[in-house]
Amino acid sequence: MSGILYLVATPIGNLGDFSPRAVDTLKNADFIAAEDTRVSAKLLNYFGIQKPLISYHEHNHKSAGEIILKRVLNGETCALVTDAGTPAISDPGEDLVRLCAENNINIIAVPGCCAAIDALAVSGMPTGRFTFEGFLSVNKKSRREHLNSLRDETRTMIFHEAPHKLRATLIDFQEIFGPDRPIALCRELTKIHEETIRTTVGEAVKYYQENAPRGEYVLVLRGADENNKNNYNNLEQALRDVLSLRDDGTRLKDAARRIADETGLPKNTLYQAALKYISPDDK
């Protein structure tokens, strides 16, 4: 008879958020699979838990997953934890869950902290329908493609972002979603310096030009207005599209022609407007 895979959510900052059930699950597991065994060892020591740890992370999840699968199929119970938050959410743990599910192993979630849900709850944005977009690519082209695919998204959008990438991401938000789009920037959730800034994308860009981003962020962005999501008669929005294509390597004239074809706006109007934003050598 096979064992069980437990997905145990861990605190994202405040250790007081770790539930008694989570503690009991770790104490009763045969072994614990951890994203970073050093980080998890601190958590286990704090709660007086002594269990064998094995490493399971992005760079070894295929080989480690097979080892874990074999042990669970042989009847052992494994508790999967990440450094912070819920396993398998924007995390290589999803591959282990899939592997165990394919082998008919019982998978049980022990709920707890999830930064995305915590941020959504305090954001002040609509919560009835939302989409979790995780971390954006560090590659500018891939990041723009991802965001452009969300241009007409009407649900509230949730992103994770690191402090050193925040400014670039907000600038992309401004170009693609416009400066007036409402946004909540939640940082250091459950920690001492927890803060939520509710503002617009344009104001956020200005704020972080003068203030250094600190801590890990969850960005909660309001979705597009259902009534206006397909409205391309707005020259300002179309101009942002032209400049975005041009930044991704398209010749300015070709970018103006493409957006003109999509919007029905005059190609020359778009081209002349875009010229004001770039140097003569870059046309």
mmCIF file of C-alpha atoms in Angstrom:
data_model
loop_
_atom_site.group_PDB
_atom_site.id
_atom_site.type_symbol
_atom_site.label_atom_id
_atom_site.label_comp_id
_atom_site.label_asym_id
_atom_site.label_seq_id
_atom_site.Cartn_x
_atom_site.Cartn_y
_atom_site.Cartn_z
ATOM 1 C CA MET A 1 0.000 0.000 0.000
ATOM 2 C CA SER A 2 1.423 3.392 -1.006
ATOM 3 C CA GLY A 3 1.945 6.303 1.360
ATOM 4 C CA ILE A 4 0.694 9.878 1.193
ATOM 5 C CA LEU A 5 2.088 13.123 -0.202
ATOM 6 C CA TYR A 6 1.223 16.085 2.026
ATOM 7 C CA LEU A 7 1.510 19.630 0.664
ATOM 8 C CA VAL A 8 2.263 21.717 3.760
ATOM 9 C CA ALA A 9 2.013 25.489 3.478
ATOM 10 C CA THR A 10 4.667 27.347 5.473
ATOM 11 C CA PRO A 11 4.717 30.918 6.840
ATOM 12 C CA ILE A 12 5.669 33.699 4.425
ATOM 13 C CA GLY A 13 7.113 35.768 7.257
ATOM 14 C CA ASN A 14 5.323 35.442 10.578
ATOM 15 C CA LEU A 15 5.976 32.073 12.232
ATOM 16 C CA GLY A 16 2.753 32.498 14.193
ATOM 17 C CA ASP A 17 0.882 31.668 10.983
ATOM 18 C CA PHE A 18 2.063 28.039 11.047
ATOM 19 C CA SER A 19 -0.932 25.919 12.023
ATOM 20 C CA PRO A 20 -0.980 23.159 14.670
ATOM 21 C CA ARG A 21 -2.112 20.756 11.938
ATOM 22 C CA ALA A 22 0.916 21.652 9.824
ATOM 23 C CA VAL A 23 3.240 21.033 12.776
ATOM 24 C CA ASP A 24 1.619 17.649 13.464
ATOM 25 C CA THR A 25 1.833 16.678 9.795
ATOM 26 C CA LEU A 26 5.573 17.366 9.682
ATOM 27 C CA LYS A 27 6.136 15.526 12.967
ATOM 28 C CA ASN A 28 4.312 12.453 11.678
ATOM 29 C CA ALA A 29 5.805 12.349 8.173
ATOM 30 C CA ASP A 30 8.475 9.783 7.388
ATOM 31 C CA PHE A 31 10.511 12.425 5.602
ATOM 32 C CA ILE A 32 10.257 16.035 4.414
ATOM 33 C CA ALA A 33 11.047 17.269 0.896
ATOM 34 C CA ALA A 34 12.212 20.877 1.064
ATOM 35 C CA GLU A 35 13.010 23.596 -1.470
ATOM 36 C CA ASP A 36 16.036 24.677 0.608
ATOM 37 C CA THR A 37 16.915 22.311 3.434
ATOM 38 C CA ARG A 38 18.782 25.071 5.274
ATOM 39 C CA VAL A 39 15.736 27.331 5.335
ATOM 40 C CA SER A 40 13.426 24.496 6.317
ATOM 41 C CA ALA A 41 15.811 23.338 9.054
ATOM 42 C CA LYS A 42 15.333 26.687 10.814
ATOM 43 C CA LEU A 43 11.554 26.253 10.719
ATOM 44 C CA LEU A 44 11.774 22.682 11.985
ATOM 45 C CA ASN A 45 14.127 23.632 14.797
ATOM 46 C CA TYR A 46 11.818 26.439 15.903
ATOM 47 C CA PHE A 47 8.928 23.974 16.278
ATOM 48 C CA GLY A 48 11.042 21.142 17.669
ATOM 49 C CA ILE A 49 10.563 18.873 14.664
ATOM 50 C CA GLN A 50 13.247 16.285 13.899
ATOM 51 C CA LYS A 51 12.706 14.518 10.593
ATOM 52 C CA PRO A 52 14.953 13.515 7.674
ATOM 53 C CA LEU A 53 15.156 16.215 4.998
ATOM 54 C CA ILE A 54 15.757 15.748 1.294
ATOM 55 C CA SER A 55 16.240 18.464 -1.281
ATOM 56 C CA TYR A 56 13.562 19.095 -3.914
ATOM 57 C CA HIS A 57 13.879 22.262 -5.988
ATOM 58 C CA GLU A 58 13.815 23.701 -9.499
ATOM 59 C CA HIS A 59 17.221 22.322 -10.488
ATOM 60 C CA ASN A 60 16.788 18.728 -9.290
ATOM 61 C CA HIS A 61 13.025 18.193 -9.347
ATOM 62 C CA LYS A 62 13.083 15.483 -12.036
ATOM 63 C CA SER A 63 15.608 13.208 -10.347
ATOM 64 C CA ALA A 64 14.430 14.027 -6.820
ATOM 65 C CA GLY A 65 10.822 13.529 -7.864
ATOM 66 C CA GLU A 66 11.525 9.962 -8.961
ATOM 67 C CA ILE A 67 13.223 9.227 -5.641
ATOM 68 C CA ILE A 68 10.308 10.652 -3.669
ATOM 69 C CA LEU A 69 7.797 8.768 -5.818
ATOM 70 C CA LYS A 70 9.548 5.458 -5.233
ATOM 71 C CA ARG A 71 9.633 5.981 -1.466
ATOM 72 C CA VAL A 72 5.965 6.959 -1.290
ATOM 73 C CA LEU A 73 4.948 4.019 -3.490
ATOM 74 C CA ASN A 74 6.768 1.823 -0.971
ATOM 75 C CA GLY A 75 4.519 3.138 1.794
ATOM 76 C CA GLU A 76 6.368 6.146 3.212
ATOM 77 C CA THR A 77 4.673 9.466 3.916
ATOM 78 C CA CYS A 78 6.283 12.614 2.476
ATOM 79 C CA ALA A 79 5.591 16.220 3.470
ATOM 80 C CA LEU A 80 6.488 18.722 0.753
ATOM 81 C CA VAL A 81 7.358 22.273 1.845
ATOM 82 C CA THR A 82 8.701 25.381 0.132
ATOM 83 C CA ASP A 83 10.772 28.160 1.668
ATOM 84 C CA ALA A 84 7.578 30.189 2.116
ATOM 85 C CA GLY A 85 3.963 29.732 1.105
ATOM 86 C CA THR A 86 1.970 26.937 -0.497
ATOM 87 C CA PRO A 87 3.800 24.156 -2.381
ATOM 88 C CA ALA A 88 2.977 23.617 -6.078
ATOM 89 C CA ILE A 89 1.798 27.210 -6.610
ATOM 90 C CA SER A 90 4.253 28.878 -9.011
ATOM 91 C CA ASP A 91 6.638 26.225 -7.743
ATOM 92 C CA PRO A 92 8.272 23.004 -9.040
ATOM 93 C CA GLY A 93 6.136 21.110 -6.548
ATOM 94 C CA GLU A 94 3.450 21.031 -9.243
ATOM 95 C CA ASP A 95 5.574 18.465 -11.109
ATOM 96 C CA LEU A 96 5.752 16.230 -8.039
ATOM 97 C CA VAL A 97 1.983 16.500 -7.582
ATOM 98 C CA ARG A 98 1.439 15.552 -11.218
ATOM 99 C CA LEU A 99 3.836 12.611 -10.912
ATOM 100 C CA CYS A 100 2.125 11.314 -7.780
ATOM 101 C CA ALA A 101 -1.335 11.853 -9.250
ATOM 102 C CA GLU A 102 -0.374 9.814 -12.310
ATOM 103 C CA ASN A 103 0.600 6.997 -9.952
ATOM 104 C CA ASN A 104 -2.633 7.167 -7.936
ATOM 105 C CA ILE A 105 -0.942 8.375 -4.777
ATOM 106 C CA ASN A 106 -3.146 10.123 -2.219
ATOM 107 C CA ILE A 107 -2.282 13.849 -2.155
ATOM 108 C CA ILE A 108 -3.497 15.983 0.752
ATOM 109 C CA ALA A 109 -3.113 19.747 1.147
ATOM 110 C CA VAL A 110 -2.465 21.240 4.569
ATOM 111 C CA PRO A 111 -3.497 24.844 3.900
ATOM 112 C CA GLY A 112 -1.872 27.978 5.164
ATOM 113 C CA CYS A 113 -0.244 31.085 3.753
ATOM 114 C CA CYS A 114 -0.398 32.024 0.086
ATOM 115 C CA ALA A 115 1.053 35.454 -0.700
ATOM 116 C CA ALA A 116 -1.079 35.919 -3.824
ATOM 117 C CA ILE A 117 -4.352 35.357 -1.974
ATOM 118 C CA ASP A 118 -3.257 37.459 1.001
ATOM 119 C CA ALA A 119 -2.402 40.351 -1.329
ATOM 120 C CA LEU A 120 -5.668 40.045 -3.241
ATOM 121 C CA ALA A 121 -7.621 40.119 0.011
ATOM 122 C CA VAL A 122 -6.078 43.425 1.172
ATOM 123 C CA SER A 123 -5.777 45.062 -2.258
ATOM 124 C CA GLY A 124 -9.204 46.648 -2.438
ATOM 125 C CA MET A 125 -9.571 45.237 -5.977
ATOM 126 C CA PRO A 126 -12.468 43.061 -7.210
ATOM 127 C CA THR A 127 -11.969 39.543 -5.848
ATOM 128 C CA GLY A 128 -14.838 37.640 -7.467
ATOM 129 C CA ARG A 129 -12.747 36.674 -10.497
ATOM 130 C CA PHE A 130 -8.961 36.891 -10.744
ATOM 131 C CA THR A 131 -5.999 35.402 -12.571
ATOM 132 C CA PHE A 132 -2.636 34.514 -11.029
ATOM 133 C CA GLU A 133 0.215 35.314 -13.425
ATOM 134 C CA GLY A 134 3.161 34.467 -11.159
ATOM 135 C CA PHE A 135 6.630 35.826 -11.906
ATOM 136 C CA LEU A 136 7.226 37.680 -15.161
ATOM 137 C CA SER A 137 10.205 36.751 -17.333
ATOM 138 C CA VAL A 138 13.452 38.685 -16.948
ATOM 139 C CA ASN A 139 13.658 38.684 -20.750
ATOM 140 C CA LYS A 140 12.164 41.947 -21.973
ATOM 141 C CA LYS A 141 10.588 40.490 -25.108
ATOM 142 C CA SER A 142 9.028 37.550 -23.269
ATOM 143 C CA ARG A 143 7.784 39.847 -20.520
ATOM 144 C CA ARG A 144 6.158 42.186 -23.056
ATOM 145 C CA GLU A 145 4.537 39.271 -24.888
ATOM 146 C CA HIS A 146 3.123 37.984 -21.615
ATOM 147 C CA LEU A 147 1.722 41.384 -20.663
ATOM 148 C CA ASN A 148 0.382 42.100 -24.148
ATOM 149 C CA SER A 149 -1.605 38.861 -23.934
ATOM 150 C CA LEU A 150 -3.314 40.337 -20.852
ATOM 151 C CA ARG A 151 -4.192 43.693 -22.408
ATOM 152 C CA ASP A 152 -7.907 42.866 -22.591
ATOM 153 C CA GLU A 153 -8.049 40.779 -19.403
ATOM 154 C CA THR A 154 -11.029 41.937 -17.341
ATOM 155 C CA ARG A 155 -10.259 39.869 -14.239
ATOM 156 C CA THR A 156 -8.037 41.203 -11.455
ATOM 157 C CA MET A 157 -4.433 40.161 -12.160
ATOM 158 C CA ILE A 158 -1.879 39.057 -9.557
ATOM 159 C CA PHE A 159 1.893 39.053 -10.119
ATOM 160 C CA HIS A 160 4.922 38.217 -7.984
ATOM 161 C CA GLU A 161 7.889 40.552 -8.402
ATOM 162 C CA ALA A 162 11.375 40.927 -6.963
ATOM 163 C CA PRO A 163 12.544 44.384 -5.844
ATOM 164 C CA HIS A 164 15.343 44.665 -8.416
ATOM 165 C CA LYS A 165 12.837 44.101 -11.263
ATOM 166 C CA LEU A 166 9.970 46.222 -9.956
ATOM 167 C CA ARG A 167 10.781 49.486 -11.752
ATOM 168 C CA ALA A 168 11.072 47.827 -15.174
ATOM 169 C CA THR A 169 7.844 45.922 -14.616
ATOM 170 C CA LEU A 170 5.925 49.058 -13.636
ATOM 171 C CA ILE A 171 7.187 50.871 -16.732
ATOM 172 C CA ASP A 172 5.943 47.958 -18.848
ATOM 173 C CA PHE A 173 2.608 48.098 -17.028
ATOM 174 C CA GLN A 174 2.331 51.787 -17.832
ATOM 175 C CA GLU A 175 3.051 51.295 -21.536
ATOM 176 C CA ILE A 176 0.685 48.349 -21.925
ATOM 177 C CA PHE A 177 -2.150 49.017 -19.458
ATOM 178 C CA GLY A 178 -1.904 52.805 -19.228
ATOM 179 C CA PRO A 179 -0.939 55.147 -16.364
ATOM 180 C CA ASP A 180 -4.462 55.345 -14.910
ATOM 181 C CA ARG A 181 -4.925 51.613 -14.233
ATOM 182 C CA PRO A 182 -5.434 51.000 -10.473
ATOM 183 C CA ILE A 183 -2.816 48.850 -8.772
ATOM 184 C CA ALA A 184 -2.015 47.656 -5.262
ATOM 185 C CA LEU A 185 1.620 46.988 -4.410
ATOM 186 C CA CYS A 186 1.885 44.655 -1.422
ATOM 187 C CA ARG A 187 5.321 44.095 0.052
ATOM 188 C CA GLU A 188 6.752 42.071 2.926
ATOM 189 C CA LEU A 189 3.376 40.497 3.695
ATOM 190 C CA THR A 190 3.047 39.283 7.324
ATOM 191 C CA LYS A 191 6.508 40.684 8.138
ATOM 192 C CA ILE A 192 7.463 43.645 10.348
ATOM 193 C CA HIS A 193 7.625 46.120 7.468
ATOM 194 C CA GLU A 194 4.441 44.956 5.725
ATOM 195 C CA GLU A 195 2.991 47.664 3.487
ATOM 196 C CA THR A 196 0.273 47.972 0.861
ATOM 197 C CA ILE A 197 0.272 50.951 -1.499
ATOM 198 C CA ARG A 198 -3.003 51.464 -3.380
ATOM 199 C CA THR A 199 -2.503 53.826 -6.289
ATOM 200 C CA THR A 200 -2.363 53.942 -10.096
ATOM 201 C CA VAL A 201 0.326 52.504 -12.339
ATOM 202 C CA GLY A 202 1.532 55.979 -13.368
ATOM 203 C CA GLU A 203 1.809 57.159 -9.771
ATOM 204 C CA ALA A 204 3.614 53.956 -8.821
ATOM 205 C CA VAL A 205 6.183 54.569 -11.575
ATOM 206 C CA LYS A 206 6.807 58.078 -10.220
ATOM 207 C CA TYR A 207 7.001 56.882 -6.617
ATOM 208 C CA TYR A 208 9.613 54.232 -7.320
ATOM 209 C CA GLN A 209 11.698 56.599 -9.395
ATOM 210 C CA GLU A 210 12.343 58.410 -6.116
ATOM 211 C CA ASN A 211 12.124 55.506 -3.670
ATOM 212 C CA ALA A 212 14.094 52.261 -3.790
ATOM 213 C CA PRO A 213 11.959 49.096 -3.888
ATOM 214 C CA ARG A 214 12.514 46.974 -0.794
ATOM 215 C CA GLY A 215 11.358 43.457 -0.044
ATOM 216 C CA GLU A 216 9.351 40.960 -2.059
ATOM 217 C CA TYR A 217 6.259 42.307 -3.838
ATOM 218 C CA VAL A 218 2.881 41.011 -4.890
ATOM 219 C CA LEU A 219 1.267 43.301 -7.486
ATOM 220 C CA VAL A 220 -2.515 43.306 -7.791
ATOM 221 C CA LEU A 221 -3.666 45.013 -10.997
ATOM 222 C CA ARG A 222 -7.264 45.865 -11.809
ATOM 223 C CA GLY A 223 -8.593 44.265 -14.980
ATOM 224 C CA ALA A 224 -9.664 46.117 -18.104
ATOM 225 C CA ASP A 225 -13.038 47.824 -18.284
ATOM 226 C CA GLU A 226 -15.350 45.374 -20.051
ATOM 227 C CA ASN A 227 -16.956 48.206 -22.013
ATOM 228 C CA ASN A 228 -13.656 49.599 -23.304
ATOM 229 C CA LYS A 229 -11.363 46.599 -23.609
ATOM 230 C CA ASN A 230 -11.555 46.428 -27.407
ATOM 231 C CA ASN A 231 -11.605 50.177 -27.998
ATOM 232 C CA TYR A 232 -8.659 51.005 -30.251
ATOM 233 C CA ASN A 233 -9.856 54.466 -31.202
ATOM 234 C CA ASN A 234 -7.676 55.795 -28.429
ATOM 235 C CA LEU A 235 -4.561 57.273 -30.047
ATOM 236 C CA GLU A 236 -2.593 57.169 -26.800
ATOM 237 C CA GLN A 237 -3.135 53.422 -26.415
ATOM 238 C CA ALA A 238 -2.315 52.757 -30.055
ATOM 239 C CA LEU A 239 0.857 54.824 -29.723
ATOM 240 C CA ARG A 240 1.953 52.689 -26.776
ATOM 241 C CA ASP A 241 1.440 49.631 -28.964
ATOM 242 C CA VAL A 242 3.634 51.090 -31.714
ATOM 243 C CA LEU A 243 6.415 51.945 -29.255
ATOM 244 C CA SER A 244 6.172 48.528 -27.628
ATOM 245 C CA LEU A 245 6.628 46.778 -30.985
ATOM 246 C CA ARG A 246 9.490 49.094 -31.816
ATOM 247 C CA ASP A 247 11.193 48.314 -28.477
ATOM 248 C CA ASP A 248 10.924 44.623 -29.329
ATOM 249 C CA GLY A 249 12.898 45.165 -32.546
ATOM 250 C CA THR A 250 10.284 46.055 -35.165
ATOM 251 C CA ARG A 251 11.127 48.973 -37.494
ATOM 252 C CA LEU A 252 9.123 52.046 -36.564
ATOM 253 C CA LYS A 253 7.381 52.285 -39.942
ATOM 254 C CA ASP A 254 6.480 48.604 -39.828
ATOM 255 C CA ALA A 255 5.178 48.941 -36.271
ATOM 256 C CA ALA A 256 3.030 51.941 -37.252
ATOM 257 C CA ARG A 257 1.667 50.042 -40.261
ATOM 258 C CA ARG A 258 0.806 46.971 -38.178
ATOM 259 C CA ILE A 259 -1.064 48.919 -35.491
ATOM 260 C CA ALA A 260 -2.782 51.026 -38.156
ATOM 261 C CA ASP A 261 -4.061 47.826 -39.764
ATOM 262 C CA GLU A 262 -5.329 46.580 -36.391
ATOM 263 C CA THR A 263 -6.941 49.809 -35.240
ATOM 264 C CA GLY A 264 -8.028 51.644 -38.362
ATOM 265 C CA LEU A 265 -6.087 54.712 -37.254
ATOM 266 C CA PRO A 266 -3.992 56.543 -39.891
ATOM 267 C CA LYS A 267 -0.526 55.037 -40.252
ATOM 268 C CA ASN A 268 1.120 58.428 -40.726
ATOM 269 C CA THR A 269 -0.543 59.802 -37.594
ATOM 270 C CA LEU A 270 0.864 56.956 -35.527
ATOM 271 C CA TYR A 271 4.299 57.252 -37.134
ATOM 272 C CA GLN A 272 4.579 61.002 -36.582
ATOM 273 C CA ALA A 273 3.388 60.698 -32.991
ATOM 274 C CA ALA A 274 5.933 57.968 -32.248
ATOM 275 C CA LEU A 275 8.800 60.047 -33.666
ATOM 276 C CA LYS A 276 8.507 62.391 -30.689
ATOM 277 C CA TYR A 277 9.557 59.600 -28.327
ATOM 278 C CA ILE A 278 12.683 58.292 -30.058
ATOM 279 C CA SER A 279 15.947 59.735 -31.300
ATOM 280 C CA PRO A 280 16.508 60.301 -35.069
ATOM 281 C CA ASP A 281 19.181 57.574 -35.145
ATOM 282 C CA ASP A 282 16.750 54.935 -33.882
ATOM 283 C CA LYS A 283 13.978 55.300 -36.447
#
